[in-house]
PDB file of C-alpha atoms and ligand atoms in Angstrom:
ATOM      1  CA  MET A   1     -12.342  -3.104  31.964  1.00 86.00           C
ATOM      2  CA  THR A   2      -9.485  -3.602  29.551  1.00 97.00           C
ATOM      3  CA  THR A   3      -9.512  -1.509  26.383  1.00 98.00           C
ATOM      4  CA  VAL A   4      -8.530  -3.523  23.293  1.00 98.00           C
ATOM      5  CA  ILE A   5      -7.365  -1.048  20.650  1.00 98.00           C
ATOM      6  CA  ASP A   6      -8.995  -1.572  17.246  1.00 98.00           C
ATOM      7  CA  GLY A   7      -6.093  -0.913  14.875  1.00 98.00           C
ATOM      8  CA  LYS A   8      -8.298  -1.191  11.796  1.00 98.00           C
ATOM      9  CA  GLN A   9     -10.558   1.556  13.077  1.00 98.00           C
ATOM     10  CA  VAL A  10      -7.680   3.877  14.024  1.00 98.00           C
ATOM     11  CA  ALA A  11      -5.999   3.190  10.651  1.00 98.00           C
ATOM     12  CA  ALA A  12      -9.272   4.025   8.867  1.00 98.00           C
ATOM     13  CA  SER A  13      -9.413   7.374  10.670  1.00 98.00           C
ATOM     14  CA  ILE A  14      -5.814   8.138   9.583  1.00 98.00           C
ATOM     15  CA  ILE A  15      -6.704   7.211   5.993  1.00 98.00           C
ATOM     16  CA  GLU A  16      -9.700   9.592   6.083  1.00 98.00           C
ATOM     17  CA  THR A  17      -7.380  12.428   7.167  1.00 98.00           C
ATOM     18  CA  VAL A  18      -4.919  11.484   4.399  1.00 98.00           C
ATOM     19  CA  LYS A  19      -7.664  11.508   1.750  1.00 98.00           C
ATOM     20  CA  MET A  20      -8.858  14.955   2.823  1.00 98.00           C
ATOM     21  CA  ALA A  21      -5.297  16.292   2.965  1.00 98.00           C
ATOM     22  CA  ALA A  22      -4.492  14.859  -0.497  1.00 98.00           C
ATOM     23  CA  ALA A  23      -7.641  16.419  -1.979  1.00 98.00           C
ATOM     24  CA  SER A  24      -6.926  19.785  -0.390  1.00 98.00           C
ATOM     25  CA  LEU A  25      -3.272  19.706  -1.565  1.00 98.00           C
ATOM     26  CA  GLU A  26      -4.411  19.073  -5.127  1.00 98.00           C
ATOM     27  CA  LYS A  27      -7.036  21.821  -4.933  1.00 98.00           C
ATOM     28  CA  GLN A  28      -4.749  24.412  -3.316  1.00 96.00           C
ATOM     29  CA  SER A  29      -1.574  23.833  -5.307  1.00 97.00           C
ATOM     30  CA  GLY A  30      -2.399  21.470  -8.175  1.00 98.00           C
ATOM     31  CA  VAL A  31      -0.022  18.867  -6.726  1.00 98.00           C
ATOM     32  CA  LYS A  32      -1.117  15.233  -6.627  1.00 98.00           C
ATOM     33  CA  ALA A  33       0.802  13.302  -3.953  1.00 98.00           C
ATOM     34  CA  GLY A  34       2.839  10.561  -5.660  1.00 98.00           C
ATOM     35  CA  LEU A  35       4.088   7.279  -4.172  1.00 98.00           C
ATOM     36  CA  ALA A  36       6.441   4.887  -5.968  1.00 98.00           C
ATOM     37  CA  VAL A  37       6.762   1.385  -4.560  1.00 98.00           C
ATOM     38  CA  VAL A  38       9.612  -0.813  -5.768  1.00 98.00           C
ATOM     39  CA  ILE A  39       9.672  -4.576  -5.375  1.00 98.00           C
ATOM     40  CA  VAL A  40      12.423  -6.920  -6.542  1.00 98.00           C
ATOM     41  CA  GLY A  41      11.931 -10.680  -6.886  1.00 98.00           C
ATOM     42  CA  ASP A  42       9.090 -13.125  -6.368  1.00 96.00           C
ATOM     43  CA  ASP A  43       8.515 -13.404  -2.614  1.00 95.00           C
ATOM     44  CA  PRO A  44       4.725 -13.874  -2.360  1.00 95.00           C
ATOM     45  CA  ALA A  45       4.385 -12.213   1.074  1.00 93.00           C
ATOM     46  CA  SER A  46       6.292  -9.127  -0.135  1.00 95.00           C
ATOM     47  CA  HIS A  47       4.107  -8.964  -3.261  1.00 96.00           C
ATOM     48  CA  ALA A  48       0.975  -9.077  -1.108  1.00 96.00           C
ATOM     49  CA  TYR A  49       2.264  -6.198   1.084  1.00 94.00           C
ATOM     50  CA  VAL A  50       3.324  -4.114  -1.897  1.00 96.00           C
ATOM     51  CA  ASN A  51       0.036  -4.638  -3.729  1.00 96.00           C
ATOM     52  CA  ALA A  52      -1.822  -3.508  -0.607  1.00 96.00           C
ATOM     53  CA  LYS A  53       0.364  -0.374  -0.418  1.00 97.00           C
ATOM     54  CA  SER A  54      -0.152   0.528  -4.098  1.00 96.00           C
ATOM     55  CA  LYS A  55      -3.894  -0.076  -3.850  1.00 97.00           C
ATOM     56  CA  MET A  56      -4.247   2.046  -0.723  1.00 98.00           C
ATOM     57  CA  ALA A  57      -2.251   4.856  -2.372  1.00 98.00           C
ATOM     58  CA  LYS A  58      -4.804   4.889  -5.222  1.00 98.00           C
ATOM     59  CA  GLN A  59      -7.681   4.942  -2.726  1.00 98.00           C
ATOM     60  CA  CYS A  60      -6.085   7.956  -1.070  1.00 98.00           C
ATOM     61  CA  GLY A  61      -6.190   9.791  -4.407  1.00 98.00           C
ATOM     62  CA  PHE A  62      -2.421   9.626  -4.940  1.00 98.00           C
ATOM     63  CA  LYS A  63      -0.486   9.008  -8.092  1.00 98.00           C
ATOM     64  CA  SER A  64       0.510   5.405  -7.359  1.00 98.00           C
ATOM     65  CA  VAL A  65       3.335   3.760  -9.269  1.00 98.00           C
ATOM     66  CA  GLN A  66       4.590   0.230  -8.744  1.00 97.00           C
ATOM     67  CA  HIS A  67       7.901  -0.993 -10.169  1.00 98.00           C
ATOM     68  CA  THR A  68       8.093  -4.777 -10.189  1.00 98.00           C
ATOM     69  CA  LEU A  69      11.632  -5.922 -10.989  1.00 98.00           C
ATOM     70  CA  SER A  70      12.836  -9.445 -11.678  1.00 98.00           C
ATOM     71  CA  ALA A  71      14.875 -11.425  -9.136  1.00 98.00           C
ATOM     72  CA  GLU A  72      17.884 -11.032 -11.487  1.00 98.00           C
ATOM     73  CA  THR A  73      17.923  -7.232 -11.244  1.00 98.00           C
ATOM     74  CA  THR A  74      21.432  -5.890 -10.626  1.00 98.00           C
ATOM     75  CA  GLN A  75      22.510  -3.400  -7.963  1.00 98.00           C
ATOM     76  CA  GLN A  76      23.210  -0.853 -10.747  1.00 98.00           C
ATOM     77  CA  GLU A  77      19.742  -1.290 -12.303  1.00 98.00           C
ATOM     78  CA  LEU A  78      18.019  -0.818  -8.953  1.00 98.00           C
ATOM     79  CA  ALA A  79      20.222   2.189  -8.134  1.00 98.00           C
ATOM     80  CA  ALA A  80      19.352   3.716 -11.514  1.00 98.00           C
ATOM     81  CA  LEU A  81      15.626   3.297 -10.850  1.00 98.00           C
ATOM     82  CA  VAL A  82      15.901   5.003  -7.438  1.00 99.00           C
ATOM     83  CA  SER A  83      17.903   7.786  -9.053  1.00 98.00           C
ATOM     84  CA  SER A  84      15.210   8.363 -11.690  1.00 98.00           C
ATOM     85  CA  LEU A  85      12.479   8.393  -9.000  1.00 99.00           C
ATOM     86  CA  ASN A  86      14.546  10.889  -6.975  1.00 99.00           C
ATOM     87  CA  ALA A  87      14.586  13.155 -10.030  1.00 99.00           C
ATOM     88  CA  ASP A  88      10.853  12.760 -10.810  1.00 98.00           C
ATOM     89  CA  PRO A  89       8.941  15.782  -9.447  1.00 98.00           C
ATOM     90  CA  SER A  90       5.613  13.881  -9.555  1.00 98.00           C
ATOM     91  CA  ILE A  91       6.930  11.357  -6.999  1.00 99.00           C
ATOM     92  CA  HIS A  92       7.021  12.498  -3.355  1.00 98.00           C
ATOM     93  CA  GLY A  93       7.533   9.133  -1.675  1.00 98.00           C
ATOM     94  CA  ILE A  94       9.767   6.181  -2.602  1.00 98.00           C
ATOM     95  CA  LEU A  95       9.524   2.819  -0.873  1.00 98.00           C
ATOM     96  CA  VAL A  96      11.844  -0.061  -1.725  1.00 98.00           C
ATOM     97  CA  GLN A  97      10.288  -3.177  -0.234  1.00 97.00           C
ATOM     98  CA  LEU A  98      12.613  -5.154   2.034  1.00 96.00           C
ATOM     99  CA  PRO A  99      14.108  -7.678   2.185  1.00 95.00           C
ATOM    100  CA  LEU A 100      15.804  -7.489  -1.213  1.00 97.00           C
ATOM    101  CA  PRO A 101      17.072 -10.684  -2.890  1.00 98.00           C
ATOM    102  CA  LYS A 102      20.342 -11.857  -1.295  1.00 97.00           C
ATOM    103  CA  HIS A 103      22.648 -10.688  -4.111  1.00 98.00           C
ATOM    104  CA  LEU A 104      21.555  -7.062  -3.591  1.00 98.00           C
ATOM    105  CA  ASN A 105      22.887  -4.744  -0.887  1.00 98.00           C
ATOM    106  CA  SER A 106      19.921  -2.873   0.575  1.00 98.00           C
ATOM    107  CA  ASP A 107      21.739  -0.231   2.619  1.00 98.00           C
ATOM    108  CA  PRO A 108      23.293   1.798  -0.242  1.00 98.00           C
ATOM    109  CA  ILE A 109      19.923   1.641  -2.037  1.00 98.00           C
ATOM    110  CA  ILE A 110      17.964   2.926   0.981  1.00 98.00           C
ATOM    111  CA  GLN A 111      20.582   5.615   1.662  1.00 98.00           C
ATOM    112  CA  SER A 112      20.402   6.757  -1.980  1.00 98.00           C
ATOM    113  CA  ILE A 113      16.729   7.708  -1.635  1.00 99.00           C
ATOM    114  CA  LEU A 114      16.414  11.478  -1.162  1.00 99.00           C
ATOM    115  CA  PRO A 115      15.648  11.984   2.568  1.00 98.00           C
ATOM    116  CA  GLU A 116      12.604  14.126   1.704  1.00 98.00           C
ATOM    117  CA  LYS A 117      11.190  11.211  -0.340  1.00 99.00           C
ATOM    118  CA  ASP A 118      12.147   8.518   2.203  1.00 98.00           C
ATOM    119  CA  VAL A 119       8.597   7.713   3.354  1.00 98.00           C
ATOM    120  CA  ASP A 120       9.928   4.589   5.141  1.00 97.00           C
ATOM    121  CA  GLY A 121      11.982   6.850   7.440  1.00 97.00           C
ATOM    122  CA  LEU A 122      15.043   4.635   7.012  1.00 97.00           C
ATOM    123  CA  HIS A 123      17.540   7.195   5.684  1.00 98.00           C
ATOM    124  CA  VAL A 124      20.205   8.212   8.219  1.00 98.00           C
ATOM    125  CA  VAL A 125      19.137  11.846   7.810  1.00 98.00           C
ATOM    126  CA  ASN A 126      15.614  10.954   8.945  1.00 98.00           C
ATOM    127  CA  ALA A 127      16.921   8.703  11.731  1.00 98.00           C
ATOM    128  CA  GLY A 128      19.186  11.581  12.828  1.00 98.00           C
ATOM    129  CA  LYS A 129      16.375  14.133  12.759  1.00 98.00           C
ATOM    130  CA  LEU A 130      14.256  11.866  14.944  1.00 98.00           C
ATOM    131  CA  ALA A 131      17.198  11.318  17.302  1.00 97.00           C
ATOM    132  CA  THR A 132      17.702  15.085  17.662  1.00 97.00           C
ATOM    133  CA  GLY A 133      13.973  15.669  18.200  1.00 95.00           C
ATOM    134  CA  ASP A 134      13.298  17.299  14.809  1.00 95.00           C
ATOM    135  CA  LEU A 135       9.876  15.886  13.982  1.00 93.00           C
ATOM    136  CA  GLU A 136       8.956  18.902  11.858  1.00 94.00           C
ATOM    137  CA  THR A 137      11.202  18.354   8.843  1.00 96.00           C
ATOM    138  CA  GLY A 138      11.990  14.614   8.968  1.00 97.00           C
ATOM    139  CA  LEU A 139       9.967  11.490   8.140  1.00 98.00           C
ATOM    140  CA  VAL A 140       9.390   8.841  10.814  1.00 98.00           C
ATOM    141  CA  SER A 141       9.446   5.112  10.122  1.00 97.00           C
ATOM    142  CA  CYS A 142       5.837   3.915   9.639  1.00 98.00           C
ATOM    143  CA  THR A 143       5.411   1.170  12.251  1.00 98.00           C
ATOM    144  CA  PRO A 144       6.757   3.189  15.218  1.00 98.00           C
ATOM    145  CA  ALA A 145       4.803   6.218  13.984  1.00 98.00           C
ATOM    146  CA  GLY A 146       1.664   4.042  13.989  1.00 98.00           C
ATOM    147  CA  ALA A 147       2.350   2.631  17.458  1.00 98.00           C
ATOM    148  CA  MET A 148       2.865   6.200  18.680  1.00 98.00           C
ATOM    149  CA  VAL A 149      -0.588   7.200  17.370  1.00 98.00           C
ATOM    150  CA  PHE A 150      -2.051   4.601  19.775  1.00 98.00           C
ATOM    151  CA  VAL A 151       0.067   5.912  22.654  1.00 98.00           C
ATOM    152  CA  ARG A 152      -1.044   9.509  21.960  1.00 98.00           C
ATOM    153  CA  ARG A 153      -4.708   8.504  21.723  1.00 97.00           C
ATOM    154  CA  MET A 154      -4.501   6.800  25.128  1.00 98.00           C
ATOM    155  CA  HIS A 155      -2.168   9.164  27.003  1.00 98.00           C
ATOM    156  CA  GLY A 156      -2.187  12.469  25.091  1.00 98.00           C
ATOM    157  CA  GLU A 157       0.838  14.341  23.696  1.00 98.00           C
ATOM    158  CA  ASP A 158       2.785  14.624  26.943  1.00 98.00           C
ATOM    159  CA  LEU A 159       4.057  11.452  28.616  1.00 99.00           C
ATOM    160  CA  SER A 160       5.827  13.292  31.463  1.00 98.00           C
ATOM    161  CA  GLY A 161       6.213  11.056  34.506  1.00 98.00           C
ATOM    162  CA  LEU A 162       5.386   7.848  32.635  1.00 98.00           C
ATOM    163  CA  SER A 163       7.894   5.061  32.236  1.00 99.00           C
ATOM    164  CA  ALA A 164       8.072   3.323  28.866  1.00 99.00           C
ATOM    165  CA  VAL A 165       9.899   0.106  28.056  1.00 99.00           C
ATOM    166  CA  VAL A 166      10.582  -0.917  24.453  1.00 98.00           C
ATOM    167  CA  ILE A 167      11.677  -4.542  24.043  1.00 98.00           C
ATOM    168  CA  GLY A 168      13.787  -4.703  20.871  1.00 98.00           C
ATOM    169  CA  ARG A 169      16.546  -2.447  19.557  1.00 97.00           C
ATOM    170  CA  SER A 170      16.238  -2.659  15.766  1.00 96.00           C
ATOM    171  CA  ASN A 171      16.830   0.343  13.514  1.00 94.00           C
ATOM    172  CA  LEU A 172      13.478  -0.355  11.853  1.00 93.00           C
ATOM    173  CA  PHE A 173      11.431  -0.270  15.045  1.00 97.00           C
ATOM    174  CA  GLY A 174      12.958  -0.367  18.548  1.00 98.00           C
ATOM    175  CA  LYS A 175      15.297   2.624  18.256  1.00 98.00           C
ATOM    176  CA  PRO A 176      12.828   4.982  16.507  1.00 98.00           C
ATOM    177  CA  MET A 177      10.021   3.915  18.891  1.00 98.00           C
ATOM    178  CA  ALA A 178      12.199   4.760  21.886  1.00 98.00           C
ATOM    179  CA  GLN A 179      13.066   8.150  20.340  1.00 98.00           C
ATOM    180  CA  LEU A 180       9.396   8.979  19.791  1.00 98.00           C
ATOM    181  CA  LEU A 181       8.523   8.103  23.394  1.00 98.00           C
ATOM    182  CA  LEU A 182      11.494  10.093  24.689  1.00 98.00           C
ATOM    183  CA  ASN A 183      10.522  13.057  22.550  1.00 98.00           C
ATOM    184  CA  ALA A 184       7.086  12.953  24.224  1.00 98.00           C
ATOM    185  CA  ASN A 185       8.837  13.163  27.653  1.00 98.00           C
ATOM    186  CA  ALA A 186       8.464   9.502  28.716  1.00 98.00           C
ATOM    187  CA  THR A 187      11.274   7.956  30.753  1.00 99.00           C
ATOM    188  CA  VAL A 188      12.444   5.313  28.301  1.00 98.00           C
ATOM    189  CA  THR A 189      14.251   1.999  28.674  1.00 98.00           C
ATOM    190  CA  ILE A 190      15.308  -0.015  25.632  1.00 98.00           C
ATOM    191  CA  ALA A 191      15.403  -3.680  26.670  1.00 98.00           C
ATOM    192  CA  HIS A 192      16.716  -6.523  24.527  1.00 96.00           C
ATOM    193  CA  SER A 193      17.938 -10.106  24.504  1.00 90.00           C
ATOM    194  CA  ARG A 194      20.917  -9.251  26.761  1.00 96.00           C
ATOM    195  CA  THR A 195      18.848  -7.408  29.373  1.00 98.00           C
ATOM    196  CA  LYS A 196      19.100  -8.844  32.892  1.00 98.00           C
ATOM    197  CA  ASP A 197      15.756  -9.852  34.439  1.00 98.00           C
ATOM    198  CA  LEU A 198      13.621  -8.684  31.528  1.00 98.00           C
ATOM    199  CA  PRO A 199      10.312  -9.474  33.309  1.00 98.00           C
ATOM    200  CA  ALA A 200      11.276  -7.135  36.190  1.00 98.00           C
ATOM    201  CA  VAL A 201      12.260  -4.356  33.763  1.00 98.00           C
ATOM    202  CA  CYS A 202       8.934  -4.751  31.920  1.00 98.00           C
ATOM    203  CA  ARG A 203       6.927  -4.714  35.170  1.00 98.00           C
ATOM    204  CA  ASN A 204       8.121  -1.158  35.682  1.00 98.00           C
ATOM    205  CA  ALA A 205       6.529   0.047  32.427  1.00 99.00           C
ATOM    206  CA  ASP A 206       3.419   2.229  32.252  1.00 99.00           C
ATOM    207  CA  ILE A 207       3.784   1.812  28.490  1.00 99.00           C
ATOM    208  CA  LEU A 208       5.205  -1.531  27.341  1.00 99.00           C
ATOM    209  CA  VAL A 209       6.063  -1.971  23.670  1.00 99.00           C
ATOM    210  CA  ALA A 210       7.087  -5.455  22.520  1.00 98.00           C
ATOM    211  CA  ALA A 211       8.976  -5.956  19.249  1.00 98.00           C
ATOM    212  CA  VAL A 212      11.144  -9.027  19.657  1.00 96.00           C
ATOM    213  CA  GLY A 213       9.705 -11.563  17.235  1.00 95.00           C
ATOM    214  CA  ARG A 214       9.147 -14.257  19.865  1.00 97.00           C
ATOM    215  CA  PRO A 215       5.627 -15.619  19.980  1.00 98.00           C
ATOM    216  CA  GLN A 216       3.749 -14.802  23.212  1.00 98.00           C
ATOM    217  CA  MET A 217       6.940 -14.100  25.156  1.00 98.00           C
ATOM    218  CA  VAL A 218       5.500 -11.315  27.325  1.00 98.00           C
ATOM    219  CA  LYS A 219       3.455 -12.984  30.067  1.00 98.00           C
ATOM    220  CA  ALA A 220       0.852 -11.517  32.418  1.00 98.00           C
ATOM    221  CA  ASP A 221       3.351 -11.243  35.277  1.00 98.00           C
ATOM    222  CA  TRP A 222       5.626  -9.070  33.088  1.00 98.00           C
ATOM    223  CA  VAL A 223       2.881  -6.446  32.872  1.00 98.00           C
ATOM    224  CA  LYS A 224       2.365  -3.678  35.439  1.00 98.00           C
ATOM    225  CA  PRO A 225      -1.310  -3.580  36.468  1.00 98.00           C
ATOM    226  CA  GLY A 226      -3.026  -0.809  34.489  1.00 98.00           C
ATOM    227  CA  ALA A 227      -0.264  -0.562  31.851  1.00 98.00           C
ATOM    228  CA  THR A 228      -0.699   0.152  28.141  1.00 99.00           C
ATOM    229  CA  VAL A 229       0.702  -2.775  26.136  1.00 99.00           C
ATOM    230  CA  ILE A 230       1.543  -2.334  22.449  1.00 98.00           C
ATOM    231  CA  ASP A 231       2.350  -5.574  20.623  1.00 98.00           C
ATOM    232  CA  VAL A 232       4.392  -5.137  17.452  1.00 98.00           C
ATOM    233  CA  GLY A 233       5.186  -8.823  16.919  1.00 97.00           C
ATOM    234  CA  ILE A 234       3.665 -10.889  14.135  1.00 95.00           C
ATOM    235  CA  ASN A 235       4.496 -14.574  14.514  1.00 95.00           C
ATOM    236  CA  ARG A 236       2.946 -17.551  12.779  1.00 95.00           C
ATOM    237  CA  ILE A 237       2.543 -20.557  15.069  1.00 96.00           C
ATOM    238  CA  ALA A 238       1.057 -24.018  14.670  1.00 96.00           C
ATOM    239  CA  ALA A 239      -2.652 -24.175  15.547  1.00 96.00           C
ATOM    240  CA  PRO A 240      -3.537 -27.884  15.735  1.00 96.00           C
ATOM    241  CA  GLU A 241      -6.859 -26.920  17.391  1.00 94.00           C
ATOM    242  CA  ARG A 242      -7.892 -25.544  13.981  1.00 96.00           C
ATOM    243  CA  GLY A 243      -7.052 -28.770  12.217  1.00 96.00           C
ATOM    244  CA  GLU A 244      -3.969 -30.602  11.047  1.00 95.00           C
ATOM    245  CA  GLY A 245      -1.252 -28.376   9.579  1.00 95.00           C
ATOM    246  CA  LYS A 246      -3.178 -25.166  10.388  1.00 96.00           C
ATOM    247  CA  THR A 247      -1.436 -22.045  11.700  1.00 96.00           C
ATOM    248  CA  ARG A 248      -2.431 -18.740  13.275  1.00 96.00           C
ATOM    249  CA  LEU A 249      -0.850 -15.336  13.876  1.00 96.00           C
ATOM    250  CA  VAL A 250       0.122 -14.264  17.375  1.00 98.00           C
ATOM    251  CA  GLY A 251       2.069 -11.327  18.753  1.00 98.00           C
ATOM    252  CA  ASP A 252       5.006 -11.123  21.148  1.00 98.00           C
ATOM    253  CA  VAL A 253       2.544 -10.776  24.034  1.00 98.00           C
ATOM    254  CA  ALA A 254       0.495 -13.632  25.539  1.00 98.00           C
ATOM    255  CA  PHE A 255      -2.672 -11.669  24.780  1.00 98.00           C
ATOM    256  CA  GLU A 256      -5.283 -13.596  26.806  1.00 98.00           C
ATOM    257  CA  GLU A 257      -3.404 -13.526  30.089  1.00 98.00           C
ATOM    258  CA  ALA A 258      -1.799 -10.083  29.633  1.00 98.00           C
ATOM    259  CA  SER A 259      -5.179  -8.493  28.888  1.00 98.00           C
ATOM    260  CA  ASN A 260      -6.293  -9.424  32.426  1.00 98.00           C
ATOM    261  CA  VAL A 261      -3.569  -7.167  33.840  1.00 98.00           C
ATOM    262  CA  ALA A 262      -3.179  -4.348  31.295  1.00 98.00           C
ATOM    263  CA  ALA A 263      -5.604  -1.416  31.074  1.00 98.00           C
ATOM    264  CA  VAL A 264      -5.017  -1.040  27.324  1.00 98.00           C
ATOM    265  CA  ILE A 265      -3.678  -3.651  24.904  1.00 98.00           C
ATOM    266  CA  THR A 266      -3.345  -4.107  21.144  1.00 98.00           C
ATOM    267  CA  PRO A 267      -4.369  -7.403  19.536  1.00 98.00           C
ATOM    268  CA  VAL A 268      -2.488  -9.353  16.846  1.00 98.00           C
ATOM    269  CA  PRO A 269      -3.689  -9.345  14.152  1.00 97.00           C
ATOM    270  CA  GLY A 270      -5.670  -6.092  13.975  1.00 97.00           C
ATOM    271  CA  GLY A 271      -3.521  -3.867  16.190  1.00 98.00           C
ATOM    272  CA  VAL A 272      -0.327  -2.200  14.992  1.00 98.00           C
ATOM    273  CA  GLY A 273      -0.377  -4.065  11.635  1.00 96.00           C
ATOM    274  CA  PRO A 274      -3.033  -1.970   9.863  1.00 97.00           C
ATOM    275  CA  MET A 275      -1.308   1.210  11.069  1.00 98.00           C
ATOM    276  CA  THR A 276       1.872   0.611   9.050  1.00 97.00           C
ATOM    277  CA  ILE A 277       0.210   1.150   5.670  1.00 97.00           C
ATOM    278  CA  ALA A 278      -1.848   4.056   7.042  1.00 98.00           C
ATOM    279  CA  MET A 279       1.311   5.837   8.248  1.00 98.00           C
ATOM    280  CA  LEU A 280       3.007   5.216   4.885  1.00 98.00           C
ATOM    281  CA  MET A 281       0.121   7.110   3.291  1.00 98.00           C
ATOM    282  CA  ALA A 282       0.433   9.794   5.985  1.00 98.00           C
ATOM    283  CA  ASN A 283       4.176  10.182   5.262  1.00 98.00           C
ATOM    284  CA  THR A 284       3.486  10.432   1.519  1.00 98.00           C
ATOM    285  CA  VAL A 285       0.909  13.189   1.909  1.00 98.00           C
ATOM    286  CA  ILE A 286       3.266  14.982   4.342  1.00 98.00           C
ATOM    287  CA  ALA A 287       6.103  14.761   1.772  1.00 98.00           C
ATOM    288  CA  GLY A 288       3.745  16.029  -0.956  1.00 98.00           C
ATOM    289  CA  HIS A 289       2.773  19.058   1.146  1.00 98.00           C
ATOM    290  CA  ARG A 290       6.393  19.904   1.926  1.00 98.00           C
ATOM    291  CA  ALA A 291       7.379  19.622  -1.751  1.00 98.00           C
ATOM    292  CA  ALA A 292       4.561  22.040  -2.623  1.00 98.00           C
ATOM    293  CA  GLY A 293       5.548  24.456   0.155  1.00 98.00           C
ATOM    294  CA  GLN A 294       2.311  23.756   2.076  1.00 97.00           C
ATOM    295  CA  THR A 295       1.951  23.032   5.791  1.00 97.00           C
ATOM    296  CA  PRO A 296       1.421  19.260   6.147  1.00 98.00           C
ATOM    297  CA  PRO A 297      -1.312  17.752   8.330  1.00 97.00           C
ATOM    298  CA  LYS A 298      -0.419  16.247  11.734  1.00 96.00           C
ATOM    299  CA  PHE A 299      -1.217  12.624  12.550  1.00 95.00           C
TER     300      PHE A 299
HETATM  301  N1  GUN B   1       9.195  -5.071   4.611  1.00 90.98           N
HETATM  302  C1  GUN B   1       8.454  -5.328   5.713  1.00 90.98           C
HETATM  303  N2  GUN B   1       8.110  -4.164   6.315  1.00 90.98           N
HETATM  304  C2  GUN B   1       8.631  -3.172   5.584  1.00 90.98           C
HETATM  305  C3  GUN B   1       8.614  -1.751   5.696  1.00 90.98           C
HETATM  306  O1  GUN B   1       8.039  -1.164   6.614  1.00 90.98           O
HETATM  307  N3  GUN B   1       9.285  -1.072   4.725  1.00 90.98           N
HETATM  308  C4  GUN B   1       9.945  -1.695   3.729  1.00 90.98           C
HETATM  309  N4  GUN B   1      10.564  -0.935   2.838  1.00 90.98           N
HETATM  310  N5  GUN B   1       9.977  -3.010   3.593  1.00 90.98           N
HETATM  311  C5  GUN B   1       9.330  -3.739   4.517  1.00 90.98           C
END
């Protein structure tokens, strides 16, 4: 029997822990966890994501602040906003939604966020802490942190003896995911578009994580029988079977066929997706605890 991980259910359990931790932080130290989300421009998909983040922050009992800036915002104006949020003691987490409009340079903005408020885990200090195995004082990027929750729930804390393959080498996902798996003692391979015989490399994986952005690329014969397959891709493809002009979301894994071979697999949608917002809330409540000198919860 193949286990299909219900990401919504796991995300809901993380959110419950966040709510309890936020309430206890406020009770113990009078500190309300605060999240500021910044969005620049009019991209409808980005607005939908950001609204969901702000709304969830409220549901968690946080102070939730959203800064919606026009598409004409200058680099200096955005930098000044980040600087004021850095200085605001009621804000423990700052998220600048990406991508920014083309005339803005995102890297200096992201790197100007105080590392202890960088709930996206994108600051080089947080990337460096993860790379050196310091998971106690840093903040980990939300999507890999969410994927790792699934891995821990299936395999426990210690992945000694297991081989893990991550397809994709981005700073946002592939690299931090590989670091998390390595930190848990897995033997890790980072595969990418230049890897020779990718299917053979993947077939070696007890834990296969796909984050390439190519619809249904990972086929059944890429999967080791009994493997855990985590699909991080979200791709919109044409779905003529649903009617003319209709589309549907699929992952980087050919789910139907791969689920006949894997022991555990995540669906798209409803797998890793719901975990990203949940882990953003987790990072915010962790940052709030640290700022108040309290021991943060573990997720
Ligand atoms: N845009 C899409 N995903 C993300 C994310 O995880 N963080 C930020 N800041 N922007 C995004």
